[in-house]
Amino acid sequence: MSTPSNSLSQLALQKFKKNFWGVFSLCFIIAVGIIAVFAYAFAPDNSQNANQMHVSIASKAPGFSTTMLVLPSQIEHHQNFVDALFFGEKNTTTEIPITSYSMTGNTIHYMEYASDGLIGLEKEVQVDPTMDPHSLIREQRFLLGTDKYGRDLLSRVLVGARISFSIGFVAVFISLVIGVFMGSISGYFGGKIDAFIMWIINVTWSIPTLLLVIAITLALGKGFWQVFIAVGLTMWVEVARVVRGQIISVKENQYVTAAKALGFSNFRIITKHILPNILAPIIVISAANFAAAILVESGLSFLGIGAQPPMASWGAMIKDHYNYIILGKPYLAIIPGLCIMFLVMAFMLVGNALRDALDVKA
Amino acid sequence: MISYFLNKTFYALLTLFGVVTVIFFLFNVLPGDPAQMMLGQNEDSEQLAIVKQKYGFDKPISIQYLYYLNDVSPLSLHSTSRDDYTYLSPNKYAAVTLFTVGNTTAVLKLPYLRESFTKQGKKVSQVLAETLPNTFVLAVSAIIIALILGIVLGVVSALYKNTVLDKIIQITSTIGMSVPSFFSAIIFAWIFGFVLHKYTNLEMTGSLLELDDFGETIHIKWKNLILPAIVLGIRPLAVVIQLMRNSLLEVLNQDYIRTARAKGLSEYQIIRKHAIKNAMNPVVTAISGWFASMLAGAVFVEYIFGWNGLGKEIVNALNTLDLPVIMGAVLIIALLFIIINIFVDIIYAWLDPKVKLQ
């Protein structure tokens, strides 16, 4: 059993490797995945949710740079390195964009940054005598500019990759668990169970995904986890349909009859004999579902019922900034939009490549 | 044929019953108190009690569920007593009485989808009747665009398989499937309604029916349809291109095409008369399925373009938590989806007698 299936998957792997766009997309997905996991290590602004706001430098163009006065935070949070790496720094310093400064002893006189030719306020601050006041001044560059709250757009985009990625994983996982279970028993046992499950499938199918997700999120409350569950709960239908169809087509095969004749339990026949043989279409539909989940999440966040602020989500970033598109700052909405597009496209291309490699009919 | 039709209809009703149940329970496990949502800020306990009684919110959820089923069912039972929730009030129900037994009346009526929470006293059915036609116009236009362009591009792509032209069409189609519709709507509105406004003369937002500058007469502005219809058509277009290409490639390998070639028909005639006709089948199936989901997909497009359709209404209702409107909208879209599917099944059965035997 294991030798031929092994060579089959090797064959598929060889075929997949030949597909340039498939391999390219897979590399892209892995790269984005690494960025998503280590977002805070890559992001210039590693505060939690990349939420360091500077109102005076709101919506500045990409490449904008300013002198920044960085005052250490007053409250001490105890946070270990791992926690900070994966969830962002809780110890946020106070960052003040300034235009000029001078120092006398341990007092810094500075002029706050003011945009559009206005003159900023002149202020001064006392620094802890043990510190070198020069170490508090630094030049900060915003590669992609700042958003409407003056947050670093690049950091928001990097951290936002997390939501898109995790929604994909969670939704695909939930949809696989429910879908494979429902599809298997429906296809394998047939009869009344099949009719009942088909009825549930048809009911779920009749309600458009977006509206069903909206209804479920209304029932569960707004937020991040609710959306995950809602998307998973709507996507299982496609998995179940595929699994059911596949099982119906293979269950008359001799290897299934042989397993039955050997007296194996139905559970064993389904999990050990049938499922490995219908894995290919399940893999292909999972890749498609991953892409679809990212799209649905971005739509919900755009409507304001997905991830709630200050969490960074690409859909919500577009929602926040699409008004700026006619104010000469279209990149604020276009950058997150392109991120969604490329990630979804990568998953679709990988899905197509897998379909060709595994020889699954669409 | 008739029994086939009846079977399908019965199953559709069963599915619809499931949809109503799912919708009702999803919307009734909400943490908020619906009576309070309706009254908004000016809540006082007496008013709250009146509203609760009027809408049946004071009853246990199982009774409320039965009330809801009774409300949406075209065949329903009503009480003759004024205090009951099911009292046959002419304000609520547009009904024809069938018969009365004791103090219960059986009626045939239009489904009653209740009243909007926020637009006081306005029936949900009226809200739907006002907005659905606009969405319908939009969806039909989008489908037409997608079909025509999709078939042409799909055929070109298949005929020039593996050339640069094919690759470009393929990439464009993949991009079309990957772009979130709200994003493409924003980009199209910006480019064609703002940046190129001088040349296109299109607006960023606008609906089909607009008041003129004096606010007196209502004009139909077909111009405003162009951008939303194109944007809404992007995704089905991408799908049609792929389907048409793959199906035409498959058809071109069939024996009857070889026969046609052997007969000495020109390549153009083979494609036009023999290949395309047969390659259309999967496209037609897909499009009928797409139509209903377009009604839902219109949510973002209508919202961005300010098109006064069902989708925009759903977003508004979502922001004001106007639950009856959302419930009504979901129900009507599911109903349309089910009806369209019956039609597709019946057309198939009519075209292909083998289907009936199954």
XYZ file of C-alpha atoms in Angstrom:
720
model
C 0.000 0.000 0.000
C 2.646 2.478 1.050
C 5.124 1.986 -1.798
C 2.868 2.867 -4.749
C 1.238 5.779 -2.902
C 4.693 7.044 -2.068
C 5.796 6.977 -5.680
C 2.531 8.603 -6.719
C 3.146 11.510 -4.390
C 6.719 11.706 -5.605
C 5.413 11.863 -9.125
C 3.061 14.660 -8.111
C 5.947 16.471 -6.441
C 8.019 16.227 -9.607
C 5.131 17.614 -11.624
C 4.582 20.388 -9.125
C 8.256 21.377 -9.249
C 7.994 21.881 -12.983
C 5.216 24.432 -12.568
C 7.089 27.712 -12.256
C 4.189 29.802 -10.969
C 3.206 27.125 -8.500
C 6.680 26.957 -6.985
C 7.059 30.713 -7.078
C 3.728 31.184 -5.293
C 4.603 28.571 -2.710
C 7.867 30.396 -1.962
C 5.935 33.645 -1.731
C 3.456 32.090 0.702
C 6.258 30.683 2.854
C 7.954 34.087 2.895
C 4.730 35.828 3.911
C 4.172 33.095 6.491
C 7.574 33.764 8.061
C 6.861 37.493 8.033
C 3.505 36.851 9.686
C 4.996 34.726 12.457
C 7.935 37.042 13.159
C 6.067 40.238 12.264
C 7.261 42.119 15.341
C 10.884 41.274 14.673
C 10.660 42.712 11.153
C 8.428 45.672 11.888
C 10.122 49.014 12.613
C 7.345 49.664 15.109
C 7.282 46.597 17.332
C 4.725 47.850 19.819
C 1.681 45.675 20.321
C -0.490 45.763 17.151
C 2.054 48.233 15.699
C -0.090 50.862 17.337
C 2.437 53.633 18.034
C 0.494 56.737 17.014
C 1.939 60.143 16.168
C -0.984 62.364 15.296
C 1.173 65.261 14.119
C 2.708 63.210 11.310
C -0.527 61.520 10.150
C -0.719 60.237 6.562
C 2.770 61.206 5.421
C 4.103 59.998 2.097
C 6.286 56.877 1.786
C 9.900 57.552 2.660
C 8.996 60.352 5.068
C 11.512 60.827 7.807
C 11.622 62.987 10.892
C 13.647 63.518 14.024
C 12.021 61.703 16.901
C 12.334 62.326 20.625
C 11.902 58.994 22.347
C 11.006 59.105 26.010
C 11.151 55.843 27.953
C 7.832 54.550 29.232
C 6.727 55.384 32.734
C 5.051 52.082 33.484
C 7.133 48.937 33.590
C 5.571 45.827 32.124
C 7.402 42.648 32.779
C 7.559 40.815 29.531
C 9.918 38.114 28.466
C 11.690 38.071 25.147
C 9.519 35.401 23.498
C 6.311 37.164 24.431
C 7.625 40.424 23.007
C 8.788 38.670 19.856
C 5.399 37.120 19.103
C 2.940 39.574 20.597
C 4.780 42.865 20.402
C 6.296 45.094 23.053
C 3.952 46.204 25.781
C 6.499 48.725 27.036
C 5.761 51.484 24.635
C 7.984 54.485 24.676
C 6.521 57.902 24.065
C 7.628 59.079 20.643
C 7.385 62.766 19.806
C 8.165 63.956 16.282
C 10.248 67.135 16.529
C 11.768 69.628 14.148
C 14.597 71.041 16.231
C 16.080 70.641 19.671
C 18.757 71.929 21.955
C 20.125 70.622 25.214
C 21.239 72.254 28.412
C 22.416 69.787 31.036
C 19.779 67.146 31.242
C 16.971 69.295 29.888
C 15.946 68.976 26.271
C 14.272 71.926 24.607
C 12.463 70.890 21.488
C 9.967 72.123 18.942
C 7.152 69.744 18.115
C 6.602 68.741 14.527
C 3.750 70.549 12.862
C 2.641 69.889 9.332
C 1.796 72.241 6.495
C 3.981 75.168 7.405
C 2.547 75.633 10.872
C 4.928 76.347 13.707
C 5.006 73.667 16.352
C 4.876 74.218 20.072
C 8.119 74.736 21.933
C 8.473 72.473 24.915
C 11.089 71.132 27.233
C 11.559 67.944 29.125
C 13.741 66.858 32.039
C 15.715 63.728 31.468
C 16.843 61.251 34.071
C 20.410 62.385 34.943
C 21.746 58.838 34.510
C 20.797 58.904 30.847
C 22.556 60.506 27.971
C 20.031 62.943 26.498
C 21.527 62.425 23.024
C 20.465 58.776 23.080
C 16.837 59.891 23.202
C 16.979 61.626 19.867
C 16.865 59.563 16.709
C 16.085 59.897 13.073
C 13.078 57.787 12.070
C 12.164 56.888 8.538
C 8.756 55.576 7.484
C 9.369 53.453 4.410
C 5.715 53.262 3.414
C 4.725 56.470 5.136
C 2.231 56.780 7.971
C -1.479 56.029 8.229
C -4.194 58.411 9.312
C -3.227 58.079 12.963
C 0.449 58.590 12.210
C 1.294 54.922 12.664
C 4.004 53.298 10.575
C 2.194 51.798 7.581
C 4.888 49.200 6.903
C 4.605 47.803 10.420
C 0.824 47.682 10.175
C 1.022 45.830 6.882
C 3.497 43.295 8.268
C 1.488 42.670 11.419
C -1.707 42.554 9.338
C -0.376 39.520 7.480
C -0.999 37.555 10.654
C -4.770 37.862 10.527
C -4.997 36.857 6.893
C -2.791 33.877 7.512
C -4.432 32.710 10.675
C -7.946 33.065 9.274
C -6.864 30.823 6.429
C -5.482 28.155 8.737
C -8.313 28.197 11.247
C -11.072 28.296 8.651
C -9.504 25.518 6.591
C -8.976 23.438 9.726
C -12.577 23.845 10.927
C -13.958 23.249 7.450
C -11.856 20.109 7.051
C -12.881 18.642 10.395
C -16.596 19.202 9.835
C -16.559 18.695 6.081
C -14.601 15.433 6.027
C -16.701 14.021 8.852
C -20.055 14.975 7.341
C -19.022 14.090 3.797
C -17.638 10.697 4.823
C -20.627 9.461 6.753
C -22.987 10.907 4.171
C -21.251 9.264 1.238
C -20.344 6.021 2.967
C -23.618 5.162 4.642
C -26.024 6.719 2.158
C -29.745 6.381 2.810
C -31.422 8.524 5.455
C -28.197 9.853 6.952
C -27.141 10.954 3.492
C -30.501 12.602 2.829
C -30.342 14.452 6.147
C -26.762 15.655 5.669
C -27.508 16.644 2.093
C -30.382 18.698 3.422
C -28.079 20.510 5.854
C -25.581 21.026 3.035
C -28.260 22.435 0.735
C -29.576 24.752 3.420
C -26.106 26.119 4.139
C -25.404 26.292 0.419
C -28.518 28.374 -0.214
C -27.393 31.155 2.092
C -24.630 33.151 0.394
C -21.335 32.778 2.276
C -20.902 36.446 3.068
C -24.418 36.788 4.494
C -24.129 33.587 6.505
C -20.831 34.740 7.954
C -22.426 38.090 8.798
C -25.308 36.319 10.528
C -22.968 34.074 12.518
C -20.742 36.977 13.551
C -23.842 38.901 14.659
C -24.845 35.903 16.758
C -21.378 35.357 18.247
C -20.501 39.034 18.611
C -17.994 41.161 16.734
C -14.387 40.165 16.770
C -11.483 38.197 15.630
C -12.278 34.669 16.831
C -15.919 34.916 15.899
C -14.988 35.590 12.295
C -12.637 32.606 12.278
C -15.363 30.299 13.470
C -17.991 31.815 11.218
C -15.885 31.392 8.094
C -15.002 27.818 9.038
C -18.652 27.023 9.678
C -19.643 28.144 6.193
C -16.798 26.589 4.251
C -17.200 23.001 5.370
C -20.022 22.620 2.854
C -17.712 22.573 -0.142
C -15.385 20.076 1.538
C -18.313 17.857 2.488
C -19.660 17.891 -1.068
C -16.319 16.905 -2.537
C -15.656 14.198 0.046
C -19.146 12.768 -0.345
C -18.885 12.653 -4.121
C -15.475 11.021 -3.961
C -16.545 8.435 -1.427
C -19.590 7.492 -3.471
C -17.363 6.985 -6.484
C -14.740 4.873 -4.717
C -16.848 2.899 -2.278
C -17.736 0.244 -4.858
C -14.054 -0.329 -5.564
C -12.669 -3.731 -4.766
C -10.278 -2.574 -2.086
C -13.241 -1.312 -0.076
C -15.150 -4.565 -0.592
C -12.016 -6.454 0.428
C -11.701 -4.417 3.602
C -15.363 -5.084 4.361
C -14.881 -8.798 3.763
C -11.993 -8.759 6.214
C -14.439 -7.486 8.775
C -12.837 -4.105 9.419
C -14.938 -1.518 11.185
C -16.529 1.216 9.100
C -14.413 3.784 10.903
C -11.236 1.966 9.949
C -12.335 1.518 6.350
C -13.123 5.223 6.005
C -10.044 6.593 7.736
C -7.427 4.050 6.656
C -8.620 2.905 3.269
C -10.850 5.493 1.661
C -9.587 8.865 2.895
C -5.947 8.359 1.822
C -7.232 7.585 -1.648
C -9.287 10.737 -1.954
C -6.719 13.043 -0.382
C -5.855 14.826 -3.625
C -9.183 16.627 -4.181
C -9.331 17.497 -0.479
C -5.903 19.147 -0.692
C -6.930 21.078 -3.784
C -10.153 22.357 -2.268
C -8.323 23.343 0.917
C -5.994 25.589 -1.053
C -9.016 27.216 -2.700
C -10.719 27.586 0.673
C -7.619 29.214 2.111
C -7.825 31.875 -0.586
C -11.563 32.288 -0.132
C -11.210 32.641 3.646
C -8.697 35.465 3.239
C -11.084 37.245 0.887
C -14.078 36.850 3.205
C -12.113 38.052 6.236
C -10.893 41.124 4.399
C -14.476 41.873 3.353
C -15.778 41.537 6.897
C -13.002 43.727 8.267
C -13.820 46.243 5.562
C -17.412 46.310 6.796
C -16.119 46.713 10.346
C -17.331 43.379 11.709
C -14.023 41.542 11.493
C -10.958 42.179 13.601
C -11.551 45.184 15.812
C -9.137 48.109 16.176
C -6.356 48.519 17.152
C -5.667 45.082 15.666
C -4.065 45.443 12.238
C -6.021 43.807 9.416
C -5.595 44.538 5.728
C -9.342 44.834 5.132
C -9.736 47.267 8.015
C -6.782 49.309 6.739
C -8.583 49.780 3.436
C -11.748 50.738 5.281
C -9.837 53.343 7.297
C -8.136 54.871 4.311
C -10.239 54.563 1.217
C -11.446 58.127 1.667
C -7.849 59.249 1.265
C -7.764 57.889 -2.247
C -9.128 61.136 -3.679
C -7.049 63.231 -1.309
C -3.882 62.374 -3.201
C -2.862 59.528 -0.914
C -4.194 56.478 -2.716
C -1.302 54.262 -1.558
C -2.786 54.150 1.937
C -5.581 51.937 0.611
C -3.767 50.459 -2.352
C -0.885 48.893 -0.416
C -3.042 46.696 1.845
C -5.288 45.959 -1.135
C -2.361 44.681 -3.164
C -1.231 42.598 -0.192
C -4.601 40.842 -0.091
C -4.562 40.399 -3.836
C -1.092 38.880 -4.023
C -1.614 36.524 -1.107
C -4.943 35.288 -2.465
C -3.443 34.943 -5.915
C -0.530 32.931 -4.549
C -2.905 30.493 -2.901
C -4.957 30.190 -6.072
C -1.876 29.503 -8.180
C -0.636 26.909 -5.699
C -4.102 25.375 -5.770
C -4.037 25.236 -9.579
C -0.550 23.771 -9.594
C -1.593 21.135 -7.058
C -4.650 20.327 -9.127
C -2.520 19.746 -12.187
C 0.146 17.834 -10.263
C -2.325 15.589 -8.459
C -4.413 15.231 -11.590
C -7.672 16.271 -9.971
C -10.541 17.262 -12.241
C -11.957 20.674 -11.438
C -42.143 15.594 -15.771
C -44.838 16.882 -13.420
C -43.854 14.552 -10.612
C -40.240 15.545 -11.168
C -41.250 19.185 -10.851
C -43.323 18.495 -7.720
C -40.461 16.567 -6.158
C -38.080 19.414 -6.787
C -40.530 21.959 -5.432
C -41.140 19.944 -2.290
C -37.416 19.609 -1.688
C -36.986 23.329 -2.288
C -39.637 24.083 0.333
C -37.849 21.782 2.748
C -34.585 23.615 2.092
C -36.294 26.956 2.514
C -37.712 25.777 5.823
C -34.152 24.958 6.898
C -32.970 28.402 5.838
C -35.752 30.121 7.793
C -34.866 28.057 10.860
C -31.139 28.765 10.636
C -31.743 32.473 10.105
C -34.226 32.731 12.944
C -32.019 31.021 15.492
C -28.855 32.839 14.437
C -30.552 36.171 14.857
C -32.273 35.252 18.075
C -29.277 34.181 20.093
C -28.009 37.748 19.867
C -26.904 39.166 23.175
C -28.873 42.394 22.694
C -32.526 42.908 23.537
C -34.407 43.497 20.264
C -37.122 45.550 21.934
C -34.482 47.895 23.287
C -32.803 48.100 19.890
C -36.056 49.286 18.375
C -36.732 51.968 20.906
C -33.188 53.227 20.751
C -32.363 55.792 23.425
C -35.855 56.616 24.659
C -36.511 53.494 26.626
C -38.993 53.439 29.437
C -40.202 50.243 30.994
C -43.846 50.739 30.044
C -43.054 51.313 26.381
C -40.648 48.410 26.462
C -43.390 46.109 27.712
C -45.788 47.283 24.991
C -43.241 46.719 22.251
C -42.309 43.329 23.649
C -45.921 42.258 23.662
C -46.610 43.676 20.222
C -43.721 41.804 18.642
C -43.960 38.704 20.769
C -40.527 39.181 22.366
C -42.001 38.394 25.781
C -42.710 34.810 24.750
C -40.229 31.920 25.026
C -38.028 31.432 22.010
C -39.846 28.314 20.789
C -43.128 30.243 20.585
C -41.344 33.145 18.874
C -40.004 30.669 16.363
C -43.508 29.390 15.605
C -44.705 32.977 15.232
C -41.889 33.637 12.792
C -42.680 30.544 10.736
C -46.326 31.578 10.746
C -45.349 35.059 9.591
C -43.185 34.005 6.684
C -45.354 31.126 5.519
C -47.817 31.994 2.754
C -50.329 29.654 4.395
C -50.863 30.622 7.999
C -53.142 30.555 11.010
C -54.270 33.672 12.786
C -56.166 34.498 15.915
C -59.258 36.680 15.860
C -58.400 38.127 19.247
C -56.812 41.554 19.113
C -54.411 40.882 21.990
C -52.741 37.931 20.349
C -49.567 38.324 18.349
C -51.122 36.443 15.462
C -54.150 38.741 15.247
C -54.900 39.248 11.560
C -54.179 42.946 11.465
C -54.559 44.475 8.005
C -51.554 46.693 8.777
C -49.346 43.674 9.003
C -50.722 41.085 6.650
C -51.952 41.282 3.070
C -54.116 38.192 3.279
C -57.051 36.343 1.747
C -59.107 34.480 4.307
C -59.661 30.810 3.526
C -61.831 29.650 6.429
C -62.427 30.253 10.112
C -62.767 27.636 12.811
C -63.604 28.941 16.299
C -61.326 31.920 16.852
C -58.661 30.765 14.428
C -58.543 31.908 10.816
C -56.564 30.199 8.096
C -55.345 32.604 5.449
C -53.334 32.752 2.289
C -50.990 35.731 2.442
C -47.823 37.357 1.225
C -44.969 36.389 3.538
C -44.761 38.953 6.297
C -41.138 39.833 7.020
C -41.967 42.200 9.888
C -41.019 45.830 10.277
C -37.710 47.580 10.162
C -36.350 48.508 13.593
C -34.911 51.800 12.549
C -37.269 53.008 9.813
C -40.207 53.108 12.124
C -43.245 51.303 10.880
C -41.781 50.549 7.467
C -42.292 46.992 6.377
C -39.235 44.958 5.472
C -41.053 43.695 2.390
C -41.390 47.293 1.251
C -37.694 47.958 1.842
C -36.880 44.884 -0.227
C -39.320 45.845 -2.964
C -37.661 49.253 -3.246
C -34.104 48.004 -3.375
C -34.218 44.601 -5.037
C -35.045 45.861 -8.565
C -31.935 48.069 -8.546
C -29.757 45.166 -7.502
C -31.421 43.024 -10.123
C -30.588 45.504 -12.886
C -27.004 45.645 -11.652
C -26.614 41.879 -11.415
C -28.134 41.238 -14.840
C -25.867 43.836 -16.456
C -22.840 42.355 -14.718
C -23.726 38.846 -15.869
C -24.205 40.016 -19.456
C -20.819 41.740 -19.432
C -19.189 38.690 -17.870
C -20.794 36.274 -20.324
C -20.016 38.153 -23.518
C -16.481 39.158 -22.601
C -15.777 35.871 -20.859
C -16.822 33.709 -23.785
C -14.861 35.795 -26.278
C -11.716 35.866 -24.141
C -12.075 32.195 -23.204
C -12.350 31.191 -26.862
C -9.387 33.364 -27.840
C -7.403 31.923 -24.963
C -8.183 28.349 -25.988
C -7.472 28.921 -29.694
C -4.136 30.566 -28.965
C -3.253 28.099 -26.245
C 0.182 28.616 -24.657
C 0.922 31.789 -26.599
C 1.647 35.139 -24.995
C -1.958 36.196 -25.594
C -3.247 33.150 -23.716
C -0.843 33.803 -20.833
C -1.962 37.423 -20.547
C -5.631 36.439 -20.491
C -4.911 33.736 -17.920
C -3.022 36.095 -15.623
C -5.713 38.748 -15.918
C -8.327 36.179 -15.056
C -6.389 34.988 -11.992
C -6.002 38.571 -10.837
C -9.738 39.067 -11.327
C -10.436 36.163 -9.014
C -7.977 37.348 -6.373
C -9.032 40.950 -5.950
C -11.534 41.597 -3.177
C -14.569 43.217 -4.787
C -14.522 46.217 -2.471
C -10.946 46.896 -3.491
C -11.634 46.700 -7.212
C -14.693 48.902 -6.675
C -12.561 51.531 -4.941
C -9.894 51.397 -7.632
C -12.394 51.607 -10.493
C -14.291 54.454 -8.856
C -11.057 56.302 -8.297
C -9.528 55.781 -11.741
C -12.582 56.129 -13.964
C -14.740 58.371 -11.792
C -12.029 60.679 -10.502
C -8.663 60.558 -12.240
C -10.109 60.099 -15.737
C -13.350 61.918 -14.985
C -12.603 64.455 -17.716
C -12.564 61.752 -20.377
C -15.091 59.251 -19.074
C -17.551 61.748 -17.590
C -18.475 59.087 -15.012
C -19.132 59.772 -11.352
C -17.516 58.006 -8.408
C -20.885 57.308 -6.857
C -24.435 57.325 -8.088
C -27.528 55.222 -8.330
C -29.859 54.300 -11.154
C -32.601 56.675 -10.120
C -31.424 60.134 -9.198
C -33.164 63.381 -8.479
C -32.298 66.137 -10.912
C -30.497 69.259 -9.772
C -33.725 70.911 -8.699
C -34.764 67.897 -6.653
C -38.053 67.611 -8.461
C -38.073 64.860 -11.020
C -36.447 61.479 -10.888
C -34.236 60.529 -13.786
C -32.914 57.187 -14.806
C -29.161 57.550 -15.094
C -27.897 54.612 -17.107
C -24.445 56.158 -17.009
C -24.153 55.304 -13.328
C -24.657 51.645 -14.104
C -21.440 51.266 -16.104
C -18.794 51.155 -13.386
C -20.659 49.066 -10.773
C -21.732 46.552 -13.410
C -18.170 46.138 -14.677
C -16.782 45.737 -11.164
C -19.466 43.256 -10.161
C -18.798 41.378 -13.384
C -15.059 40.953 -12.763
C -15.254 37.787 -10.720
C -17.803 35.923 -12.868
C -15.856 37.113 -15.904
C -12.699 35.506 -14.553
C -14.579 32.286 -13.895
C -16.237 32.242 -17.323
C -12.880 32.726 -19.055
C -11.389 29.714 -17.265
C -14.443 27.536 -17.810
C -14.799 28.450 -21.451
C -11.129 27.877 -22.165
C -10.956 24.482 -20.479
C -14.239 23.274 -21.882
C -13.412 24.398 -25.428
C -10.025 22.681 -25.249
C -11.762 19.505 -24.190
C -14.367 19.757 -26.942
C -11.725 20.380 -29.590
C -10.248 16.962 -28.810
C -13.531 15.174 -29.477
C -14.082 12.889 -32.404
C -16.871 14.924 -33.962
C -14.513 17.855 -34.371
C -12.139 15.601 -36.244
C -15.074 14.468 -38.378
C -15.979 18.064 -39.098
C -12.384 18.748 -40.113
C -12.385 15.659 -42.299
C -15.500 16.954 -44.030
C -13.401 19.930 -45.035
C -15.207 22.578 -42.996
C -13.285 25.773 -42.428
C -11.734 26.197 -38.994
C -14.032 29.164 -38.335
C -17.122 27.089 -39.022
C -15.885 24.246 -36.854
C -15.331 26.578 -33.936
C -18.527 28.535 -34.377
C -20.987 25.808 -35.271
C -19.587 22.712 -33.592
C -17.226 23.563 -30.803
C -18.568 26.637 -29.046
C -22.117 25.376 -28.788
C -21.002 22.253 -26.998
C -18.457 24.026 -24.880
C -21.125 26.371 -23.503
C -22.758 23.828 -21.183
C -20.530 24.188 -18.113
C -20.606 27.976 -18.548
C -24.386 28.092 -18.449
C -24.469 25.938 -15.320
C -21.909 28.100 -13.593
C -23.609 31.354 -14.521
C -27.001 30.336 -13.177
C -25.334 29.465 -9.896
C -23.411 32.714 -9.925
C -26.455 34.860 -10.375
C -27.776 34.398 -6.852
C -24.401 34.836 -5.250
C -24.011 38.035 -7.263
C -27.000 39.428 -5.432
C -24.999 38.932 -2.259
C -21.682 39.954 -3.813
C -23.276 43.241 -4.729
C -22.995 44.245 -1.063
C -19.556 45.803 -1.432
C -20.004 47.153 -4.925
C -23.261 48.904 -4.049
C -21.804 50.224 -0.825
C -18.790 51.799 -2.559
C -20.716 53.179 -5.541
C -23.689 54.305 -3.475
C -26.014 52.198 -5.604
C -29.419 52.060 -3.915
C -29.785 48.318 -3.939
C -30.238 45.465 -1.531
C -26.522 45.258 -0.787
C -26.265 48.853 0.366
C -29.391 48.329 2.434
C -27.741 45.326 4.091
C -24.675 47.370 5.030
C -26.884 50.134 6.433
C -28.921 47.612 8.380
C -25.721 46.065 9.681
C -24.518 49.402 11.000
C -27.826 50.178 12.703
C -28.419 46.538 13.752
C -31.707 46.558 11.897
C -32.110 42.812 12.224
C -35.455 42.292 10.455
C -34.044 43.917 7.326
C -30.953 41.681 7.362
C -33.098 38.611 7.997
C -35.444 39.573 5.177
C -32.570 40.214 2.802
C -30.912 36.884 3.563
C -34.225 35.090 3.142
C -35.042 36.668 -0.188
C -31.581 35.934 -1.588
C -31.762 32.319 -0.422
C -35.241 32.064 -1.962
C -33.976 33.393 -5.293
C -31.051 31.004 -5.171
C -33.364 28.055 -4.595
C -35.797 29.126 -7.319
C -33.000 29.598 -9.836
C -31.665 26.156 -9.013
C -35.071 24.567 -9.600
C -35.250 26.289 -12.963
C -31.796 25.084 -13.912
C -32.700 21.521 -12.894
C -35.919 21.627 -14.866
C -34.273 23.054 -17.946
C -31.722 20.265 -17.734
C -34.382 17.624 -17.352
C -36.149 19.097 -20.351
C -32.985 19.219 -22.445
C -31.582 15.899 -21.354
C -34.141 13.120 -20.717
C -31.479 10.989 -19.046
C -31.578 13.266 -16.000
C -35.190 12.406 -15.228
C -34.463 8.726 -15.005
C -32.007 9.184 -12.162
